[in-house]
Short mmCIF file of C-alpha atoms and ligand atoms in Angstrom, two decimals:
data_model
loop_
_atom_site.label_atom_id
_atom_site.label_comp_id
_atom_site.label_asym_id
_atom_site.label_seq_id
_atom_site.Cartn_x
_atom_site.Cartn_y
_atom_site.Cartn_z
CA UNK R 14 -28.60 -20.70 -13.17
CA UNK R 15 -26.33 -18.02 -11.44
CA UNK R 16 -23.45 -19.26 -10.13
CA UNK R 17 -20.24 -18.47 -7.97
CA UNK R 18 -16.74 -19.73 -8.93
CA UNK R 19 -15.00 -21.36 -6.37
CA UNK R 20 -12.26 -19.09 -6.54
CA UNK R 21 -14.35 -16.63 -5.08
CA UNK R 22 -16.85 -18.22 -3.17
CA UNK R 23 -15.16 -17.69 0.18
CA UNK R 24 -14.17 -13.91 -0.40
CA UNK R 25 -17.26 -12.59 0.94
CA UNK R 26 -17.99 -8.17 1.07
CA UNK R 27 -14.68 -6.45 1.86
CA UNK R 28 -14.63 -4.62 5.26
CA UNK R 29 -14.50 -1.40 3.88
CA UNK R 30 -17.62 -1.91 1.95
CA UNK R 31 -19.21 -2.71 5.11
CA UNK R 32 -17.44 -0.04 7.08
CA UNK R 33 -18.08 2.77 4.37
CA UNK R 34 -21.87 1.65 3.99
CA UNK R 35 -22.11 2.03 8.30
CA UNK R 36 -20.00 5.67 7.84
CA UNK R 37 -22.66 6.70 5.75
CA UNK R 38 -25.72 5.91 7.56
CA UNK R 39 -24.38 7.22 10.82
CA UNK R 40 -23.09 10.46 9.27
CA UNK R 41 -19.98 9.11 10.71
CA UNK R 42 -16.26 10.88 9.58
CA UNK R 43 -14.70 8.28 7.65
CA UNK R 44 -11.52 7.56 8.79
CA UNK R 45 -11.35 3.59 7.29
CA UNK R 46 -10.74 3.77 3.24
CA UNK R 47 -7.14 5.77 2.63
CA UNK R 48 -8.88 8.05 0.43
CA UNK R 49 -8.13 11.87 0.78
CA UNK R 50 -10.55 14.36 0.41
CA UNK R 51 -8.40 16.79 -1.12
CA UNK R 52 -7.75 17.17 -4.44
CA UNK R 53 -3.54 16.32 -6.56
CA UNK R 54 -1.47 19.10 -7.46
CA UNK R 55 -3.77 21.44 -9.68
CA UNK R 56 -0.61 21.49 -12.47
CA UNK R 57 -0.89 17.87 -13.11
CA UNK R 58 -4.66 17.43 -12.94
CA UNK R 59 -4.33 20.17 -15.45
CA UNK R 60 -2.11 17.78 -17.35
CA UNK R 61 -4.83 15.26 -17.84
CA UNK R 62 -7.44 18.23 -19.05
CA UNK R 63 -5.05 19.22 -21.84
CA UNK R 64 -4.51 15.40 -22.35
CA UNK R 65 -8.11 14.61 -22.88
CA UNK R 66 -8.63 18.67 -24.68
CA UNK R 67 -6.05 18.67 -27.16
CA UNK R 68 -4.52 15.61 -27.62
CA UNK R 69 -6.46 12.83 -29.68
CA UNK R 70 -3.90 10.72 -29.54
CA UNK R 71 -4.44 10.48 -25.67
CA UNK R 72 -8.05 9.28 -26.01
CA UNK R 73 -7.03 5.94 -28.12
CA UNK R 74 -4.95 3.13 -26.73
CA UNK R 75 -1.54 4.36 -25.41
CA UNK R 76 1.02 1.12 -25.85
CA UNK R 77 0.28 -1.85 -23.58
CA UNK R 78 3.39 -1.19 -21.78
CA UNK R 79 2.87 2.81 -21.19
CA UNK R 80 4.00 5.59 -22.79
CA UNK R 81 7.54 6.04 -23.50
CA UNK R 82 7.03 9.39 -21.59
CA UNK R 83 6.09 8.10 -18.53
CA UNK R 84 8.03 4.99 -18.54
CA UNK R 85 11.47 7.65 -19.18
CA UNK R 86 9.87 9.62 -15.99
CA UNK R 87 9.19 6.63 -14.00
CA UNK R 88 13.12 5.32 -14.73
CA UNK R 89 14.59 9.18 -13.89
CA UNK R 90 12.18 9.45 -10.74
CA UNK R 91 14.29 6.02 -9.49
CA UNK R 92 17.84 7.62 -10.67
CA UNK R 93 16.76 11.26 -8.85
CA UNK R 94 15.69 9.08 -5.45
CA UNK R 95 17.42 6.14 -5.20
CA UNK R 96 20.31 6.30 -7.20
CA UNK R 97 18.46 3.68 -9.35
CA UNK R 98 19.90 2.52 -12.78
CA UNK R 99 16.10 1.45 -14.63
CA UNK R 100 16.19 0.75 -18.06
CA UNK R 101 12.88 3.14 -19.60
CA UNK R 102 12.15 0.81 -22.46
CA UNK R 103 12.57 -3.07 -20.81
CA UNK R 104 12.65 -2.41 -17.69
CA UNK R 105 9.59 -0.62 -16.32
CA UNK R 106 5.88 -1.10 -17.31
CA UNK R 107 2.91 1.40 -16.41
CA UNK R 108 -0.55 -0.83 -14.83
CA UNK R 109 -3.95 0.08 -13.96
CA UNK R 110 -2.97 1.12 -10.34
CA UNK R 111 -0.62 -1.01 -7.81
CA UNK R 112 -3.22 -3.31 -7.55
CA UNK R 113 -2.92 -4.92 -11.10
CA UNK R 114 1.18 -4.17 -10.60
CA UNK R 115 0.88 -6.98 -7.97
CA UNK R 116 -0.81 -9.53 -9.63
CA UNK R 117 0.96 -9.08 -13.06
CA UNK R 118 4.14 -9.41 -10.94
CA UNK R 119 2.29 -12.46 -9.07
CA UNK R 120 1.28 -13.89 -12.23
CA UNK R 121 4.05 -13.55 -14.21
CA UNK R 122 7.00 -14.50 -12.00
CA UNK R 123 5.65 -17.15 -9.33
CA UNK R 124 3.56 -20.64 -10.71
CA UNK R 125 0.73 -22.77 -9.43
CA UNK R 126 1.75 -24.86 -6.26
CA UNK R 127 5.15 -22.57 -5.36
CA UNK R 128 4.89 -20.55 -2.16
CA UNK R 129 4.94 -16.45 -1.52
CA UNK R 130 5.66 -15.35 2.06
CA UNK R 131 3.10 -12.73 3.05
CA UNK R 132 4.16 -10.53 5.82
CA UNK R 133 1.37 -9.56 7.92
CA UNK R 134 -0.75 -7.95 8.42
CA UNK R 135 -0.73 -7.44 4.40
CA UNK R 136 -2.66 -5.46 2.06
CA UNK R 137 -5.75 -6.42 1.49
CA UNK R 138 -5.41 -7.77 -2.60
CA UNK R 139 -2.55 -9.78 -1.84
CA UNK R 140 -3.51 -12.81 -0.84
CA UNK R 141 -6.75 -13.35 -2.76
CA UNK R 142 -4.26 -12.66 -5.96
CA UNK R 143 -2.14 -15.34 -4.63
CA UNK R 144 -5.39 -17.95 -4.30
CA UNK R 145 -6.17 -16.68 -7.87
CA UNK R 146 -3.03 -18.30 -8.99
CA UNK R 147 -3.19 -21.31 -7.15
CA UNK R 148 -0.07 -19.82 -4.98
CA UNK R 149 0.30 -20.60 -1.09
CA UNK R 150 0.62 -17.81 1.06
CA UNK R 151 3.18 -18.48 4.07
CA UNK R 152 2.64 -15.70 6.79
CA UNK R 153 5.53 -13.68 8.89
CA UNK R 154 3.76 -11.49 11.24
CA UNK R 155 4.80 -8.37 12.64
CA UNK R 156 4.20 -8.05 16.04
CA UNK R 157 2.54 -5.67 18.19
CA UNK R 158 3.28 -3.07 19.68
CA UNK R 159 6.61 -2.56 17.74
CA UNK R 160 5.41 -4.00 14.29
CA UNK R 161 8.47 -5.74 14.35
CA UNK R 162 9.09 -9.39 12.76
CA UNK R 163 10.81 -12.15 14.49
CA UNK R 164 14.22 -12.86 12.41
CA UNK R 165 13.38 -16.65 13.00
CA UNK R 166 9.97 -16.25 12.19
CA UNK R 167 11.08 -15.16 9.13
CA UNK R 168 13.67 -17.39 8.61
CA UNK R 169 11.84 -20.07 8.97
CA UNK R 170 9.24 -19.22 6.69
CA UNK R 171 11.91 -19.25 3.22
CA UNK R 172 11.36 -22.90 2.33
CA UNK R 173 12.64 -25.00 -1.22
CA UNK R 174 8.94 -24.09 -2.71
CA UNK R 175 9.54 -20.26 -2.14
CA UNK R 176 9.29 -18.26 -5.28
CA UNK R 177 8.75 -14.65 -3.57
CA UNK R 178 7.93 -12.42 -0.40
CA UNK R 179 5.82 -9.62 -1.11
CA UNK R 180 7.24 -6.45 0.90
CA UNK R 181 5.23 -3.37 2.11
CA UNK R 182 7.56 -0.25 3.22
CA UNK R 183 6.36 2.14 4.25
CA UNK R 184 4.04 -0.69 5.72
CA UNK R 185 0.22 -0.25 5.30
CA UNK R 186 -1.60 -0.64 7.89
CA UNK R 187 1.17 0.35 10.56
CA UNK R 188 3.30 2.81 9.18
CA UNK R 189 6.10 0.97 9.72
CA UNK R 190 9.25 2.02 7.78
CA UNK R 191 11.30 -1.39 7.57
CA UNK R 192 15.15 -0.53 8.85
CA UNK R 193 18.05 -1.49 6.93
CA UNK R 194 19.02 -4.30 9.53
CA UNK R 195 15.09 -6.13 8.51
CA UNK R 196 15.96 -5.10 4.92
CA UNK R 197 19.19 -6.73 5.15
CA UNK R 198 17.79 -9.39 6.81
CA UNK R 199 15.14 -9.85 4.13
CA UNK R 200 17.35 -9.64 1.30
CA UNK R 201 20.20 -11.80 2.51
CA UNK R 202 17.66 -14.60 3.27
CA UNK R 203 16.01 -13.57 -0.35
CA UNK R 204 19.38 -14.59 -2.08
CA UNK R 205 20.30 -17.25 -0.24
CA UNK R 206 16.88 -19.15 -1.30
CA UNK R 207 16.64 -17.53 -4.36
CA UNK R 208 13.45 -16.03 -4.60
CA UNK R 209 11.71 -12.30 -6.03
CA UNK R 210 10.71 -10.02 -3.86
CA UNK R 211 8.05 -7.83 -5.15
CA UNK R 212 8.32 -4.85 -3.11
CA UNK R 213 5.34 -2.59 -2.96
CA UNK R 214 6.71 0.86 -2.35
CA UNK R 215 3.42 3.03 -2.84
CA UNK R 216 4.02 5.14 0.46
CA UNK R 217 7.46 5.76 -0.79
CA UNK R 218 7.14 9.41 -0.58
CA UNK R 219 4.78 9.59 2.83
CA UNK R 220 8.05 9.19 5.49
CA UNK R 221 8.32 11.17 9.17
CA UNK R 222 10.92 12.35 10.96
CA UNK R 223 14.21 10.58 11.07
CA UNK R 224 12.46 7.52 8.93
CA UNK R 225 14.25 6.96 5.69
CA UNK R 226 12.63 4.79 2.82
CA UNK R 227 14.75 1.96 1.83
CA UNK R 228 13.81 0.43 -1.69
CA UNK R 229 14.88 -3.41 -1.57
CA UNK R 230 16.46 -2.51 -5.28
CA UNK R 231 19.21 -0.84 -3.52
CA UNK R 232 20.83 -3.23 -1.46
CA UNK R 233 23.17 -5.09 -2.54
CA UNK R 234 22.85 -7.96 -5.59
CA UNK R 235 19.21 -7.08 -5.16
CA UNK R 236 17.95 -5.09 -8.30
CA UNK R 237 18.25 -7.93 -10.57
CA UNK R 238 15.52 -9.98 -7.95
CA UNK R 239 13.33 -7.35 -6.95
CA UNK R 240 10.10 -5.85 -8.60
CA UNK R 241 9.61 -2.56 -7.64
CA UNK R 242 5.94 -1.30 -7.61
CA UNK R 243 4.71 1.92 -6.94
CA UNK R 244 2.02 4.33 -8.12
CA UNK R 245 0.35 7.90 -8.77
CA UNK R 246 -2.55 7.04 -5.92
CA UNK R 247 -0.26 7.88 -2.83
CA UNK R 248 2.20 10.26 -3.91
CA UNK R 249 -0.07 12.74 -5.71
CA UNK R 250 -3.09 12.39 -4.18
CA UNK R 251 -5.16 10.69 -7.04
CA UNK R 252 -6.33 7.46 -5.82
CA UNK R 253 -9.35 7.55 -8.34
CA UNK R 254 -6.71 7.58 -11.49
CA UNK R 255 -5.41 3.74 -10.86
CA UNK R 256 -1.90 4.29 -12.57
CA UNK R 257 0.64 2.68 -11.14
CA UNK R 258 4.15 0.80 -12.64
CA UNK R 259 6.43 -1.69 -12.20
CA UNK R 260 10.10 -1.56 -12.30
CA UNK R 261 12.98 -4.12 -12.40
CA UNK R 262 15.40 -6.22 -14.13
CA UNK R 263 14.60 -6.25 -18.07
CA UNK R 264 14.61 -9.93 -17.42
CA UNK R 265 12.40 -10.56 -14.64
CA UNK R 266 10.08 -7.74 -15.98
CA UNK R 267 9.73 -9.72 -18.94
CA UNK R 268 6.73 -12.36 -16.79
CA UNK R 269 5.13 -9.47 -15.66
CA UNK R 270 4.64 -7.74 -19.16
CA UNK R 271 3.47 -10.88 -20.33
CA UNK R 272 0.23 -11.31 -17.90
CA UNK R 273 -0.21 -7.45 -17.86
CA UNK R 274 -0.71 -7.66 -21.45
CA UNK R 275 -3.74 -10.23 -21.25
CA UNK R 276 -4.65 -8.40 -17.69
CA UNK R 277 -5.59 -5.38 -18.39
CA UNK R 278 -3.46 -4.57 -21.50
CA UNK R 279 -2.67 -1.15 -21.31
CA UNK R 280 -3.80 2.00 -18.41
CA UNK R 281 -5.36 4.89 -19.07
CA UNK R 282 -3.87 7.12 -21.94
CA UNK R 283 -4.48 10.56 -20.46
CA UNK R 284 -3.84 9.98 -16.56
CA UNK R 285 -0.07 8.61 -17.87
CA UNK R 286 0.38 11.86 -19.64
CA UNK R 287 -0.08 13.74 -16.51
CA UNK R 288 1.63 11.32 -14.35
CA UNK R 289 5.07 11.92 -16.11
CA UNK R 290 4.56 15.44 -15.46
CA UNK R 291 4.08 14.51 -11.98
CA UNK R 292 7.14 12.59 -11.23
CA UNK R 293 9.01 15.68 -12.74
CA UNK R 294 7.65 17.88 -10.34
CA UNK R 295 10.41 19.47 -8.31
CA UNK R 296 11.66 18.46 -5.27
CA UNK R 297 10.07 21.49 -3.23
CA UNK R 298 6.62 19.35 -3.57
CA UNK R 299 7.56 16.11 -2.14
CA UNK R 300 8.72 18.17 0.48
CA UNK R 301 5.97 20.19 1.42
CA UNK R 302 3.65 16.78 0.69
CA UNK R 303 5.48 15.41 3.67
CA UNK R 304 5.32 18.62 5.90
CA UNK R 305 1.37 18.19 5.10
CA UNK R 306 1.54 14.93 6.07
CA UNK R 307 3.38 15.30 9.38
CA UNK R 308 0.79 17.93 10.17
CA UNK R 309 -1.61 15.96 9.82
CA UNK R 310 -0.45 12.40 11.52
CA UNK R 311 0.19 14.53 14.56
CA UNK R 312 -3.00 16.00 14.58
CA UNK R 313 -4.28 12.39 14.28
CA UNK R 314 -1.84 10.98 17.53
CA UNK R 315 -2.75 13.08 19.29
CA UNK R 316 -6.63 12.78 18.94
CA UNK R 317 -6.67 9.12 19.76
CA UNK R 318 -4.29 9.62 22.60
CA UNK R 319 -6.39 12.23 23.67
CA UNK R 320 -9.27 9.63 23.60
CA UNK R 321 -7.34 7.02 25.62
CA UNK R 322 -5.74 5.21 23.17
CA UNK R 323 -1.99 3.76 22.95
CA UNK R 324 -0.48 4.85 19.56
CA UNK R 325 3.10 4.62 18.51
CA UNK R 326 2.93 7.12 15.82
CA UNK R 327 3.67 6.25 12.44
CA UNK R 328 6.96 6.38 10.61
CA UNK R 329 5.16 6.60 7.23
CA UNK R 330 2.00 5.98 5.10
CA UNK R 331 -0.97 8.10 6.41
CA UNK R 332 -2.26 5.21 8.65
CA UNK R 333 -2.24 4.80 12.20
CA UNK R 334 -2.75 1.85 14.09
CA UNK R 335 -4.51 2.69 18.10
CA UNK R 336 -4.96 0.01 20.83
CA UNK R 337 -8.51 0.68 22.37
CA UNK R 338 -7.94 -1.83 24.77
CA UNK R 339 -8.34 0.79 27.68
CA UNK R 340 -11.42 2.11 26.27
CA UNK R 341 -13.23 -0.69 25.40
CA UNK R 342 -14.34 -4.03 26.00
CA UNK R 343 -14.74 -6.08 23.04
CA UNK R 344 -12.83 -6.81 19.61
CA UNK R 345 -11.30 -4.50 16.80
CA UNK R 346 -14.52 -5.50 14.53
CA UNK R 347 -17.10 -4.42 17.64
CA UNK R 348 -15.04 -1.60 17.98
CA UNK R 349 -14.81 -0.10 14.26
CA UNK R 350 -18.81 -0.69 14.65
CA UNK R 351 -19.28 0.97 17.77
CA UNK R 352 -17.06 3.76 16.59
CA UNK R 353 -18.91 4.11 13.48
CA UNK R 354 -22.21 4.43 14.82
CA UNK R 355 -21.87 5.86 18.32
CA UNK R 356 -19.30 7.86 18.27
CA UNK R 357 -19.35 8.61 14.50
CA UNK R 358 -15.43 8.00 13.63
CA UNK R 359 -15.24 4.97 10.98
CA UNK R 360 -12.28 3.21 11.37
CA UNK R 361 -11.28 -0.38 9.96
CA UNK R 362 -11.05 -3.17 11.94
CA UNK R 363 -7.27 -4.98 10.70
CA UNK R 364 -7.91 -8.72 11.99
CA UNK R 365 -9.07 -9.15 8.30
CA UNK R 366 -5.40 -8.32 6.99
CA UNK R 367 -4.08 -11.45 9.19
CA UNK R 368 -4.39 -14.80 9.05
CA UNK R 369 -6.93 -16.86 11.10
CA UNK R 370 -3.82 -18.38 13.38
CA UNK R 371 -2.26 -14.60 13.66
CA UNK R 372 -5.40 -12.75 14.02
CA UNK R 373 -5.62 -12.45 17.51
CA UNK R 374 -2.88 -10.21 17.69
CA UNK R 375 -4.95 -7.21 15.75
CA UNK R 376 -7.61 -8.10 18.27
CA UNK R 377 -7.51 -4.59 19.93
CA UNK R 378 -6.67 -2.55 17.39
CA UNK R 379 -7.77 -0.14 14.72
CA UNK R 380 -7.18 1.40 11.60
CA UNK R 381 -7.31 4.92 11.04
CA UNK R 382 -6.47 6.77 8.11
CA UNK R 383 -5.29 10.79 8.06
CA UNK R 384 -5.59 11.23 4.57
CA UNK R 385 -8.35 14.08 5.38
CA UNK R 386 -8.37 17.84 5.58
CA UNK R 387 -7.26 19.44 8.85
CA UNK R 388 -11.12 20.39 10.10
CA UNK R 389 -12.09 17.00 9.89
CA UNK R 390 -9.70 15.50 11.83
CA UNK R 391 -10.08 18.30 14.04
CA UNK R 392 -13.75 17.69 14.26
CA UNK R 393 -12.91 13.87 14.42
CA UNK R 394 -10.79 14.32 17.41
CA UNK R 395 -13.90 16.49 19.42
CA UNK R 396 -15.90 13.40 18.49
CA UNK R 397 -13.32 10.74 19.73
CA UNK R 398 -12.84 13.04 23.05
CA UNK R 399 -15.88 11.06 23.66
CA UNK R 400 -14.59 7.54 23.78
CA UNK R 401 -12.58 8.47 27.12
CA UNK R 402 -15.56 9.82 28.99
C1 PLP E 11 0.05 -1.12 0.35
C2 PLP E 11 -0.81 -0.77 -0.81
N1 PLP E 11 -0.53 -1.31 -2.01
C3 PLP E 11 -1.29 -1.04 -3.08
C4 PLP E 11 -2.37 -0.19 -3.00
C5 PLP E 11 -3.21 0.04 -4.22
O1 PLP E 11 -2.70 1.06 -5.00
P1 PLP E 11 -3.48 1.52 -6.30
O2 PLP E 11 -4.64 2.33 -5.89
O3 PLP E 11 -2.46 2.29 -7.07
O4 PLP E 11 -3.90 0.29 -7.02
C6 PLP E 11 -2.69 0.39 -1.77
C7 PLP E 11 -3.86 1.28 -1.66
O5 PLP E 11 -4.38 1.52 -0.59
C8 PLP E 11 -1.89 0.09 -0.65
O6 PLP E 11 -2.16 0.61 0.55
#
């Protein structure tokens, strides 16, 4: 008889399933899943053509722990950006996408029964990795409409069973870029308690205005507890390749190679050929991928202000969180429906990246992502000019 592990039994459909499937049968402008609609650089989708063309090699199993290529490109990107001394061979590791970065890292660095501290609201594969590996989460929320967390919140949370924090910055979903006082404030506490941080960092290149990305490896006494995840998805506009990598320590990368290797083994061959020609493109194109950006995120403010909503634009990601509050009556999860189908802007609903006792504070919010070509969010903002009628 079919049956459903408890492990999963309480996950339910994800929002954006539900969201998308709504977008679609209202001919609604999706503005939930962070998905552009525009294609990578055409030089390293290229890349992957030749890749799969002329190289045989890149159709068979590349090693379980990526190429040496891309693992050398992944370690020079960190010493061209951060100043970042990675070791190509031990200490970085290529995954199928962010996603299986974090639960390697989760699975091979924190055991059944410790706790992680989850600041909220969190990306949406975190915690149901954590109840995969019998882990507890302990929440810090940020707090609207700053996005700020309380130091004693935080504080507080950093107990004797604390193994790790995971860390989002730039912070999906409220483009917060985390200053060096919180990241100070993180990584002091971090040492004092000794615990990992696994730091996702896949909006590292998607920063505004005076906003400066701070990777927790660079503070002080922290690279040798902190593994850094990042991936193609964000940076090059290729969310459907699912390459992503982990850097760190040789040492504390050591876990993490040890469940990715019974995880997913290796990541596709061809897609890591043409990502380490991506993180050797020039600096001219993270440049003018964050001039496109800040295009577009104003473009975006300025619709849902437009429409009556409060918005403290984003200092990175491509996701902007809008109170409704003063254009509707009801929660964020009637609202992302109502949106959906009467106005015909999908948004997401971001109660579901809280926990049940910190929920309430997303109550009046949305989620809405500018990851889309200039006409539709022009044509998005006509349609939310609606809202404030
Ligand atoms: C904060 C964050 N981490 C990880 C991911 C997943 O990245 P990938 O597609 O490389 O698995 C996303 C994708 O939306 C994200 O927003």
């Amino acid at each position: 008889m079919a049956r459903i592990a408890n492990r999963v039994a309480g996950f339910g459909t994800t929002i954006f399933t539900e969201i998308n499937e709504l977008a679609l049968q209202h001919k609604a402008i999706n503005l939930g899943q962070g998905r552009p609609d525009f294609d990578g650089p055409a030089e390293v989708i290229q890349a992957a053509v030749d890749a799969l063309l002329h190289n045989a090699n890149a159709n068979q199993y590349p090693p379980g722990a990526g190429t040496s290529t891309l693992r050398k490109a992944i370690a020079d990107h960190a010493s061209r950006f951060y100043n970042l001394e990675i070791d190509p061979v031990k200490g970085a590791l290529v995954t199928a996408g962010a996603t299986e970065a974090i639960f390697s890292c989760i699975l091979g660095t924190v055991d059944r029964g410790d706790e992680v501290i989850l600041i909220e609201p969190y990306f949406d594969s975190y915690l149901p990795n954590l109840i995969f590996a019998g882990i507890t989460p302990v929440y810090v929320p940020l707090h609207p409409p700053t996005w700020t967390f309380d130091p004693d919140e935080l504080r507080a949370a950093f107990t004797s069973k604390t193994r790790a924090i995971i860390l989002n910055t730039p912070q999906n979903p409220t483009g917060r870029v985390f200053t060096m006082e919180e990241m100070t404030l993180i990584a002091d506490l971090c040492k004092e308690h000794d615990v990992t941080v696994i730091s996702d960092e896949v909006y590292e290149h998607l920063i505004f205005d005076d906003a400066r990305h701070i990777p927790m490896a660079t503070l002080p006494g922290m690279l040798e507890r902190t593994l850094t995840v990042s991936s193609m998805g964000k940076s090059f506009s290729v969310t459907g390749w699912k390459i992503g990598w982990v850097y760190g320590a040789p040492e504390l990368l050591e876990g993490v190679s040890r469940a990715h290797q019974f995880v997913t083994f290796s990541a596709n061959h061809p897609a890591q050929i043409a990502a380490a020609h991506a993180l050797s493109l020039p600096g001219t194109y993270f440049e003018e991928f964050q001039a496109m950006y800040t295009a577009k995120r104003d473009l975006l403010t300025s619709a849902l202000k437009n429409a009556g909503m409060k918005v403290n634009a984003p200092e990175g990601t491509y996701f902007i969180m809008a109170d409704f509050s003063d254009v509707f009556d009801g929660d964020d999860l009637e609202f992302a429906r109502y949106l959906t189908s009467e106005i015909g802007v999908a948004c997401i609903p971001p109660t579901g990246f809280f926990s049940t006792e910190h929920a309430h504070m997303a109550a009046t919010q949305a989620r809405f992502a500018f990851c889309k070509s200039d006409s539709l969010l022009q044509e998005a903002g006509n349609r939310l000019a609606r809202l404030s009628r």
